[in-house]
Coordinates of C-alpha atoms in Angstrom, one line a residue:
Q1 CA 101.4 134.7 132.4
L2 CA 100.3 136.5 135.5
M3 CA 97.1 134.3 135.8
N4 CA 99.1 131.1 135.7
M5 CA 101.4 132.5 138.4
Y6 CA 98.5 133.3 140.7
L7 CA 97.1 129.9 140.3
E8 CA 100.4 128.1 140.8
T9 CA 101.1 130.1 144.0
N10 CA 97.6 129.4 145.4
R11 CA 96.4 133.0 145.2
P12 CA 92.8 132.6 144.0
A13 CA 91.7 136.0 145.3
S14 CA 94.3 137.7 143.1
A15 CA 93.4 135.5 140.2
R16 CA 89.7 136.4 140.6
R17 CA 90.5 140.1 140.7
L18 CA 92.6 139.8 137.6
W19 CA 89.8 138.0 135.6
E20 CA 87.2 140.4 136.9
Q21 CA 89.4 143.3 135.6
L22 CA 89.9 141.5 132.2
E23 CA 86.3 140.2 131.9
N24 CA 86.2 141.0 128.2
D25 CA 89.6 139.4 127.5
G26 CA 89.2 136.5 125.0
S27 CA 92.3 134.5 126.0
A28 CA 92.1 130.9 127.1
W29 CA 94.2 131.9 130.2
I30 CA 91.6 134.3 131.5
R31 CA 88.4 132.4 130.5
Y32 CA 89.5 128.9 131.6
S33 CA 91.0 130.2 134.8
A34 CA 87.8 132.1 135.6
A35 CA 85.8 128.9 135.1
L36 CA 88.2 126.9 137.4
I37 CA 88.2 129.6 140.1
E38 CA 84.4 129.8 140.2
Y39 CA 84.0 126.0 140.2
V40 CA 86.4 125.6 143.1
S41 CA 84.7 128.5 144.9
W42 CA 81.3 127.0 144.5
N43 CA 81.8 123.3 144.6
L44 CA 84.8 122.7 146.9
L45 CA 85.0 125.8 149.1
Q46 CA 81.2 126.5 149.1
E47 CA 81.8 130.2 149.2
K48 CA 78.9 132.6 149.5
G49 CA 77.9 134.1 146.1
S50 CA 79.4 131.3 144.0
T51 CA 76.9 129.1 142.2
A52 CA 76.8 126.2 139.9
E53 CA 75.0 128.4 137.3
T54 CA 77.9 131.0 137.4
A55 CA 80.5 128.2 137.1
E56 CA 78.6 126.7 134.1
K57 CA 78.3 130.1 132.4
L58 CA 82.0 130.8 132.8
L59 CA 82.9 127.3 131.5
T60 CA 80.6 127.8 128.5
K61 CA 82.2 131.1 127.8
A62 CA 85.6 129.5 128.0
I63 CA 84.7 126.7 125.6
R64 CA 83.1 129.1 123.2
G65 CA 86.3 131.2 123.3
N66 CA 88.6 128.2 122.5
V67 CA 87.1 124.8 122.1
Y68 CA 90.5 123.3 121.4
V69 CA 91.5 123.8 125.1
A70 CA 88.6 121.7 126.1
F71 CA 89.9 118.9 123.9
F72 CA 93.3 119.2 125.4
L73 CA 92.0 119.1 128.9
G74 CA 89.5 116.3 128.3
W75 CA 91.6 114.0 126.2
R76 CA 95.1 114.8 127.3
D77 CA 96.7 111.5 126.4
T78 CA 95.0 111.4 122.9
M79 CA 96.2 114.9 122.2
D80 CA 99.7 114.2 123.5
N81 CA 99.9 111.2 121.1
A82 CA 98.5 113.2 118.2
M83 CA 100.6 116.3 118.5
E84 CA 104.3 116.5 117.8
Y85 CA 106.7 119.4 118.3
T86 CA 104.3 121.3 120.6
E87 CA 107.1 123.0 122.5
E88 CA 108.6 124.4 119.2
L89 CA 105.2 125.8 118.3
V90 CA 104.9 127.5 121.6
E91 CA 108.2 129.2 121.1
Y92 CA 106.8 131.2 118.2
G93 CA 105.1 133.5 120.8
D94 CA 101.6 134.9 121.1
C95 CA 98.8 133.5 119.0
D96 CA 95.3 134.5 118.2
S97 CA 92.6 133.8 120.8
G98 CA 90.5 130.8 119.9
S99 CA 93.3 129.2 117.8
I100 CA 94.7 125.7 118.2
L101 CA 98.1 127.3 118.8
E102 CA 96.7 129.1 121.8
A103 CA 95.3 125.8 123.1
I104 CA 98.7 124.1 122.6
E105 CA 100.4 127.0 124.5
Y106 CA 97.9 126.7 127.3
A107 CA 98.2 123.0 127.5
C108 CA 102.0 123.1 127.4
S109 CA 102.3 125.6 130.2
T110 CA 99.6 124.1 132.5
G111 CA 100.6 120.4 132.2
E112 CA 102.0 118.6 135.1
D113 CA 105.5 118.4 133.5
K114 CA 105.1 121.8 131.8
G115 CA 105.0 120.1 128.4
M116 CA 102.7 117.9 126.6

């Protein structure tokens, strides 16, 4: 995932350009990354043009796109205990936007140890 690479290598400007180009993309990768980038830009870096309202709108759009990701991010330990064989599920490849499988893939590849 290109978005994940940009975030892992601390290239927020490249990540922002990517999500602006893919504004209508429904994937969790784009939507949650956009929300994160905007939040950091507004709240931590206090960059001009970034606002709480924009960050909240992007987070709302991300949650509406895939609510399961919000559960994985908010209750990581609970989801880790409840879900088995997540790595095997991820190996099946691409999944539909908004699906629990997409959320599992997102959580597995963004976790601290790259697995749930």
